[in-house]
mmCIF file of N, CA and C in Angstrom:
data_model
loop_
_atom_site.group_PDB
_atom_site.id
_atom_site.type_symbol
_atom_site.label_atom_id
_atom_site.label_comp_id
_atom_site.label_asym_id
_atom_site.label_seq_id
_atom_site.Cartn_x
_atom_site.Cartn_y
_atom_site.Cartn_z
ATOM 1 N N GLU S 819 16.937 -4.851 17.922
ATOM 2 C CA GLU S 819 16.840 -5.086 16.477
ATOM 3 C C GLU S 819 15.445 -5.765 16.262
ATOM 4 N N VAL S 820 14.828 -5.401 15.231
ATOM 5 C CA VAL S 820 13.474 -5.902 14.732
ATOM 6 C C VAL S 820 13.767 -7.060 13.897
ATOM 7 N N SER S 821 12.992 -8.186 14.129
ATOM 8 C CA SER S 821 13.038 -9.276 13.190
ATOM 9 C C SER S 821 12.011 -9.216 12.160
ATOM 10 N N LEU S 822 12.323 -9.342 10.867
ATOM 11 C CA LEU S 822 11.431 -9.314 9.897
ATOM 12 C C LEU S 822 11.129 -10.778 9.419
ATOM 13 N N ASP S 823 10.205 -11.492 9.970
ATOM 14 C CA ASP S 823 9.995 -12.934 9.724
ATOM 15 C C ASP S 823 9.191 -13.025 8.488
ATOM 16 N N PRO S 824 9.546 -13.863 7.453
ATOM 17 C CA PRO S 824 8.754 -13.995 6.366
ATOM 18 C C PRO S 824 7.498 -14.759 6.488
ATOM 19 N N LEU S 825 6.540 -14.270 5.730
ATOM 20 C CA LEU S 825 5.217 -14.972 5.694
ATOM 21 C C LEU S 825 5.134 -15.841 4.446
ATOM 22 N N THR S 826 5.872 -15.423 3.341
ATOM 23 C CA THR S 826 5.976 -16.099 2.190
ATOM 24 C C THR S 826 7.365 -15.900 1.654
ATOM 25 N N GLU S 827 7.666 -16.538 0.500
ATOM 26 C CA GLU S 827 8.985 -16.441 -0.161
ATOM 27 C C GLU S 827 9.258 -14.976 -0.655
ATOM 28 N N SER S 828 8.070 -14.191 -0.825
ATOM 29 C CA SER S 828 8.192 -12.907 -1.396
ATOM 30 C C SER S 828 8.215 -11.767 -0.266
ATOM 31 N N THR S 829 8.085 -12.179 0.996
ATOM 32 C CA THR S 829 8.020 -11.178 2.032
ATOM 33 C C THR S 829 9.359 -10.480 2.205
ATOM 34 N N ILE S 830 9.397 -9.142 2.260
ATOM 35 C CA ILE S 830 10.633 -8.388 2.544
ATOM 36 C C ILE S 830 11.202 -8.677 3.849
ATOM 37 N N THR S 831 12.322 -9.134 3.973
ATOM 38 C CA THR S 831 12.891 -9.440 5.239
ATOM 39 C C THR S 831 14.217 -8.690 5.461
ATOM 40 N N ASP S 832 14.728 -8.085 4.461
ATOM 41 C CA ASP S 832 15.934 -7.244 4.603
ATOM 42 C C ASP S 832 15.540 -5.791 5.025
ATOM 43 N N PRO S 833 16.210 -5.283 6.113
ATOM 44 C CA PRO S 833 15.782 -3.997 6.676
ATOM 45 C C PRO S 833 16.009 -2.915 5.714
ATOM 46 N N GLN S 834 17.202 -2.938 4.891
ATOM 47 C CA GLN S 834 17.394 -1.843 3.933
ATOM 48 C C GLN S 834 16.443 -1.980 2.799
ATOM 49 N N ARG S 835 16.069 -3.025 2.359
ATOM 50 C CA ARG S 835 15.162 -3.235 1.271
ATOM 51 C C ARG S 835 13.732 -2.715 1.697
ATOM 52 N N LEU S 836 13.357 -2.996 3.025
ATOM 53 C CA LEU S 836 12.096 -2.466 3.603
ATOM 54 C C LEU S 836 12.127 -0.861 3.586
ATOM 55 N N LEU S 837 13.216 -0.378 4.000
ATOM 56 C CA LEU S 837 13.324 1.113 4.086
ATOM 57 C C LEU S 837 13.249 1.785 2.625
ATOM 58 N N ASP S 838 13.823 1.062 1.697
ATOM 59 C CA ASP S 838 13.743 1.478 0.296
ATOM 60 C C ASP S 838 12.329 1.301 -0.263
ATOM 61 N N GLU S 839 11.606 0.244 0.095
ATOM 62 C CA GLU S 839 10.189 0.135 -0.293
ATOM 63 C C GLU S 839 9.330 1.159 0.355
ATOM 64 N N LEU S 840 9.650 1.490 1.653
ATOM 65 C CA LEU S 840 8.779 2.560 2.289
ATOM 66 C C LEU S 840 9.015 3.905 1.596
ATOM 67 N N ALA S 841 10.159 4.186 1.159
ATOM 68 C CA ALA S 841 10.413 5.474 0.404
ATOM 69 C C ALA S 841 9.731 5.430 -0.912
ATOM 70 N N ARG S 842 9.769 4.292 -1.606
ATOM 71 C CA ARG S 842 8.946 4.125 -2.880
ATOM 72 C C ARG S 842 7.512 4.446 -2.531
ATOM 73 N N ILE S 843 6.937 3.839 -1.547
ATOM 74 C CA ILE S 843 5.523 3.967 -1.244
ATOM 75 C C ILE S 843 5.206 5.446 -0.906
ATOM 76 N N ARG S 844 6.117 6.117 -0.202
ATOM 77 C CA ARG S 844 5.800 7.562 0.146
ATOM 78 C C ARG S 844 5.848 8.412 -1.249
ATOM 79 N N SER S 845 6.756 8.028 -2.074
ATOM 80 C CA SER S 845 6.847 8.726 -3.279
ATOM 81 C C SER S 845 5.563 8.603 -4.248
ATOM 82 N N LEU S 846 5.152 7.319 -4.359
ATOM 83 C CA LEU S 846 4.012 6.992 -5.161
ATOM 84 C C LEU S 846 2.672 7.316 -4.550
ATOM 85 N N GLY S 847 2.574 7.410 -3.216
ATOM 86 C CA GLY S 847 1.331 7.645 -2.514
ATOM 87 C C GLY S 847 0.483 6.331 -2.217
ATOM 88 N N TYR S 848 1.003 5.214 -2.566
ATOM 89 C CA TYR S 848 0.266 3.977 -2.376
ATOM 90 C C TYR S 848 1.310 2.796 -2.182
ATOM 91 N N ALA S 849 0.887 1.685 -1.706
ATOM 92 C CA ALA S 849 1.659 0.524 -1.478
ATOM 93 C C ALA S 849 1.094 -0.623 -2.348
ATOM 94 N N SER S 850 1.988 -1.458 -2.885
ATOM 95 C CA SER S 850 1.450 -2.584 -3.619
ATOM 96 C C SER S 850 2.156 -3.828 -3.098
ATOM 97 N N SER S 851 1.459 -4.972 -3.294
ATOM 98 C CA SER S 851 2.008 -6.164 -2.734
ATOM 99 C C SER S 851 1.656 -7.396 -3.754
ATOM 100 N N VAL S 852 2.569 -8.191 -4.029
ATOM 101 C CA VAL S 852 2.233 -9.447 -4.807
ATOM 102 C C VAL S 852 2.926 -10.618 -4.023
ATOM 103 N N ASN S 853 2.109 -11.466 -3.561
ATOM 104 C CA ASN S 853 2.565 -12.719 -2.886
ATOM 105 C C ASN S 853 3.414 -12.474 -1.661
ATOM 106 N N GLU S 854 3.327 -11.188 -1.127
ATOM 107 C CA GLU S 854 4.133 -10.880 0.013
ATOM 108 C C GLU S 854 3.504 -11.455 1.396
ATOM 109 N N ARG S 855 2.256 -11.339 1.460
ATOM 110 C CA ARG S 855 1.561 -11.778 2.726
ATOM 111 C C ARG S 855 0.928 -13.168 2.567
ATOM 112 N N GLN S 856 0.462 -13.370 1.302
ATOM 113 C CA GLN S 856 -0.252 -14.694 1.065
ATOM 114 C C GLN S 856 0.025 -15.047 -0.371
ATOM 115 N N PRO S 857 0.523 -16.255 -0.570
ATOM 116 C CA PRO S 857 0.814 -16.776 -1.890
ATOM 117 C C PRO S 857 -0.537 -16.626 -2.786
ATOM 118 N N GLY S 858 -0.352 -16.078 -4.027
ATOM 119 C CA GLY S 858 -1.303 -15.924 -4.938
ATOM 120 C C GLY S 858 -2.316 -14.806 -4.799
ATOM 121 N N ALA S 859 -1.921 -13.802 -3.890
ATOM 122 C CA ALA S 859 -2.703 -12.686 -3.618
ATOM 123 C C ALA S 859 -1.874 -11.444 -3.896
ATOM 124 N N ALA S 860 -2.610 -10.422 -4.439
ATOM 125 C CA ALA S 860 -1.993 -9.092 -4.739
ATOM 126 C C ALA S 860 -2.892 -8.013 -4.245
ATOM 127 N N SER S 861 -2.341 -6.866 -3.965
ATOM 128 C CA SER S 861 -3.169 -5.802 -3.355
ATOM 129 C C SER S 861 -2.370 -4.421 -3.686
ATOM 130 N N VAL S 862 -3.280 -3.352 -3.556
ATOM 131 C CA VAL S 862 -2.811 -1.955 -3.471
ATOM 132 C C VAL S 862 -3.547 -1.333 -2.290
ATOM 133 N N ALA S 863 -2.855 -0.384 -1.676
ATOM 134 C CA ALA S 863 -3.418 0.328 -0.538
ATOM 135 C C ALA S 863 -2.933 1.767 -0.465
ATOM 136 N N ALA S 864 -3.812 2.637 0.038
ATOM 137 C CA ALA S 864 -3.541 4.034 0.106
ATOM 138 C C ALA S 864 -3.931 4.519 1.494
ATOM 139 N N PRO S 865 -3.156 5.510 2.020
ATOM 140 C CA PRO S 865 -3.519 6.046 3.339
ATOM 141 C C PRO S 865 -4.728 6.900 3.309
ATOM 142 N N ILE S 866 -5.448 6.910 4.477
ATOM 143 C CA ILE S 866 -6.496 7.860 4.764
ATOM 144 C C ILE S 866 -5.916 8.792 5.876
ATOM 145 N N LEU S 867 -5.910 10.118 5.580
ATOM 146 C CA LEU S 867 -5.282 11.010 6.556
ATOM 147 C C LEU S 867 -6.330 11.769 7.350
ATOM 148 N N ASP S 868 -5.979 12.210 8.606
ATOM 149 C CA ASP S 868 -6.773 13.044 9.333
ATOM 150 C C ASP S 868 -6.629 14.449 9.016
ATOM 151 N N HIS S 869 -7.315 15.442 9.643
ATOM 152 C CA HIS S 869 -7.224 16.831 9.250
ATOM 153 C C HIS S 869 -5.881 17.406 9.329
ATOM 154 N N SER S 870 -4.891 16.867 10.160
ATOM 155 C CA SER S 870 -3.534 17.276 10.235
ATOM 156 C C SER S 870 -2.551 16.655 9.291
ATOM 157 N N GLY S 871 -3.103 15.751 8.534
ATOM 158 C CA GLY S 871 -2.217 14.976 7.553
ATOM 159 C C GLY S 871 -1.543 13.776 8.101
ATOM 160 N N GLU S 872 -1.941 13.314 9.307
ATOM 161 C CA GLU S 872 -1.442 12.114 9.938
ATOM 162 C C GLU S 872 -2.229 10.907 9.454
ATOM 163 N N PRO S 873 -1.557 9.874 9.239
ATOM 164 C CA PRO S 873 -2.282 8.613 8.763
ATOM 165 C C PRO S 873 -3.260 8.167 9.886
ATOM 166 N N LEU S 874 -4.523 7.910 9.461
ATOM 167 C CA LEU S 874 -5.509 7.441 10.332
ATOM 168 C C LEU S 874 -6.024 5.989 10.059
ATOM 169 N N ALA S 875 -5.960 5.601 8.796
ATOM 170 C CA ALA S 875 -6.355 4.333 8.373
ATOM 171 C C ALA S 875 -5.877 4.163 6.952
ATOM 172 N N ALA S 876 -6.275 2.980 6.383
ATOM 173 C CA ALA S 876 -5.841 2.732 4.952
ATOM 174 C C ALA S 876 -6.979 2.115 4.269
ATOM 175 N N ILE S 877 -7.035 2.269 2.990
ATOM 176 C CA ILE S 877 -8.013 1.654 2.160
ATOM 177 C C ILE S 877 -7.217 0.786 1.183
ATOM 178 N N SER S 878 -7.747 -0.412 1.043
ATOM 179 C CA SER S 878 -6.960 -1.342 0.103
ATOM 180 C C SER S 878 -8.001 -2.136 -0.736
ATOM 181 N N LEU S 879 -7.443 -2.693 -1.846
ATOM 182 C CA LEU S 879 -8.139 -3.631 -2.732
ATOM 183 C C LEU S 879 -7.176 -4.746 -3.002
ATOM 184 N N CYS S 880 -7.762 -6.002 -2.915
ATOM 185 C CA CYS S 880 -6.943 -7.160 -3.168
ATOM 186 C C CYS S 880 -7.672 -8.114 -4.041
ATOM 187 N N GLY S 881 -6.929 -9.029 -4.628
ATOM 188 C CA GLY S 881 -7.518 -10.011 -5.416
ATOM 189 C C GLY S 881 -6.425 -11.080 -5.802
ATOM 190 N N PRO S 882 -6.907 -12.105 -6.559
ATOM 191 C CA PRO S 882 -5.984 -13.143 -7.009
ATOM 192 C C PRO S 882 -4.810 -12.542 -7.837
ATOM 193 N N ALA S 883 -3.628 -12.859 -7.547
ATOM 194 C CA ALA S 883 -2.463 -12.207 -8.268
ATOM 195 C C ALA S 883 -2.561 -12.411 -9.768
ATOM 196 N N GLU S 884 -2.925 -13.583 -10.188
ATOM 197 C CA GLU S 884 -3.007 -13.869 -11.647
ATOM 198 C C GLU S 884 -3.932 -12.931 -12.436
ATOM 199 N N ARG S 885 -5.013 -12.464 -11.847
ATOM 200 C CA ARG S 885 -5.905 -11.608 -12.472
ATOM 201 C C ARG S 885 -5.710 -10.133 -12.087
ATOM 202 N N PHE S 886 -5.283 -9.852 -10.807
ATOM 203 C CA PHE S 886 -5.164 -8.478 -10.342
ATOM 204 C C PHE S 886 -3.920 -7.764 -10.980
ATOM 205 N N GLN S 887 -2.888 -8.415 -11.180
ATOM 206 C CA GLN S 887 -1.645 -7.729 -11.636
ATOM 207 C C GLN S 887 -1.889 -6.905 -12.894
ATOM 208 N N SER S 888 -2.730 -7.390 -13.764
ATOM 209 C CA SER S 888 -2.956 -6.769 -15.108
ATOM 210 C C SER S 888 -3.787 -5.404 -14.883
ATOM 211 N N GLU S 889 -4.417 -5.342 -13.756
ATOM 212 C CA GLU S 889 -5.265 -4.154 -13.446
ATOM 213 C C GLU S 889 -4.694 -3.277 -12.251
ATOM 214 N N ALA S 890 -3.443 -3.669 -11.926
ATOM 215 C CA ALA S 890 -2.947 -2.963 -10.646
ATOM 216 C C ALA S 890 -2.744 -1.471 -10.823
ATOM 217 N N ASP S 891 -2.367 -0.972 -11.936
ATOM 218 C CA ASP S 891 -2.143 0.471 -12.107
ATOM 219 C C ASP S 891 -3.521 1.161 -12.000
ATOM 220 N N GLU S 892 -4.496 0.630 -12.709
ATOM 221 C CA GLU S 892 -5.862 1.313 -12.593
ATOM 222 C C GLU S 892 -6.375 1.201 -11.155
ATOM 223 N N ALA S 893 -6.181 0.089 -10.540
ATOM 224 C CA ALA S 893 -6.632 -0.107 -9.071
ATOM 225 C C ALA S 893 -5.966 0.919 -8.246
ATOM 226 N N ALA S 894 -4.642 1.061 -8.416
ATOM 227 C CA ALA S 894 -3.940 2.053 -7.607
ATOM 228 C C ALA S 894 -4.437 3.400 -7.771
ATOM 229 N N ASP S 895 -4.714 3.822 -9.025
ATOM 230 C CA ASP S 895 -5.286 5.077 -9.299
ATOM 231 C C ASP S 895 -6.697 5.309 -8.466
ATOM 232 N N MET S 896 -7.480 4.296 -8.591
ATOM 233 C CA MET S 896 -8.815 4.368 -7.984
ATOM 234 C C MET S 896 -8.717 4.367 -6.413
ATOM 235 N N ILE S 897 -7.717 3.586 -5.765
ATOM 236 C CA ILE S 897 -7.503 3.461 -4.376
ATOM 237 C C ILE S 897 -6.963 4.810 -3.874
ATOM 238 N N VAL S 898 -6.003 5.388 -4.578
ATOM 239 C CA VAL S 898 -5.430 6.713 -4.181
ATOM 240 C C VAL S 898 -6.553 7.746 -4.233
ATOM 241 N N ALA S 899 -7.353 7.764 -5.254
ATOM 242 C CA ALA S 899 -8.461 8.771 -5.325
ATOM 243 C C ALA S 899 -9.426 8.635 -4.272
ATOM 244 N N ALA S 900 -9.735 7.385 -3.862
ATOM 245 C CA ALA S 900 -10.645 7.091 -2.851
ATOM 246 C C ALA S 900 -10.076 7.524 -1.491
ATOM 247 N N GLY S 901 -8.800 7.298 -1.208
ATOM 248 C CA GLY S 901 -8.140 7.664 -0.034
ATOM 249 C C GLY S 901 -8.168 9.136 0.137
ATOM 250 N N ARG S 902 -7.904 9.805 -0.955
ATOM 251 C CA ARG S 902 -7.853 11.292 -1.035
ATOM 252 C C ARG S 902 -9.196 11.878 -0.634
ATOM 253 N N ARG S 903 -10.306 11.322 -1.319
ATOM 254 C CA ARG S 903 -11.626 11.829 -1.047
ATOM 255 C C ARG S 903 -12.011 11.586 0.506
ATOM 256 N N LEU S 904 -11.754 10.307 1.042
ATOM 257 C CA LEU S 904 -11.984 10.043 2.389
ATOM 258 C C LEU S 904 -11.164 11.011 3.297
ATOM 259 N N SER S 905 -9.892 11.316 3.027
ATOM 260 C CA SER S 905 -9.110 12.235 3.827
ATOM 261 C C SER S 905 -9.673 13.613 3.784
ATOM 262 N N GLU S 906 -10.198 14.101 2.564
ATOM 263 C CA GLU S 906 -10.752 15.338 2.506
ATOM 264 C C GLU S 906 -12.057 15.408 3.419
ATOM 265 N N GLN S 907 -12.793 14.334 3.359
ATOM 266 C CA GLN S 907 -13.976 14.313 4.210
ATOM 267 C C GLN S 907 -13.726 14.481 5.670
ATOM 268 N N LEU S 908 -12.511 14.038 6.028
ATOM 269 C CA LEU S 908 -12.067 14.064 7.483
ATOM 270 C C LEU S 908 -11.366 15.452 7.745
ATOM 271 N N GLY S 909 -11.340 16.326 6.749
ATOM 272 C CA GLY S 909 -10.750 17.584 6.979
ATOM 273 C C GLY S 909 -9.371 17.864 6.563
ATOM 274 N N PHE S 910 -8.752 16.851 5.847
ATOM 275 C CA PHE S 910 -7.465 17.099 5.357
ATOM 276 C C PHE S 910 -7.459 17.855 4.088
ATOM 277 N N ARG S 911 -6.529 18.866 4.043
ATOM 278 C CA ARG S 911 -6.366 19.790 2.891
ATOM 279 C C ARG S 911 -5.023 19.698 2.416
ATOM 280 N N PRO S 912 -4.771 19.119 1.184
ATOM 281 C CA PRO S 912 -3.408 19.058 0.772
ATOM 282 C C PRO S 912 -2.687 20.403 0.624
#
């Protein structure tokens, strides 16, 4: 069994909740985090896929949670678009 040790009070430590969050991330095409890794920090991230569609890397944007959260939707759109462009440059074709 894998231990999900918390980094902050907001870190996901319940295995089922983590699986649910991973499904949500797959559905949206990006991940978001607020106070999960570091108190006061928020971020969005999207995958960069290789030519076969396998994840190769990720691109992310982070900032102070108090300012970042109001821009999170726009940031997610930009990060997903950037990840898509980088993936296409690596030969990925949706």
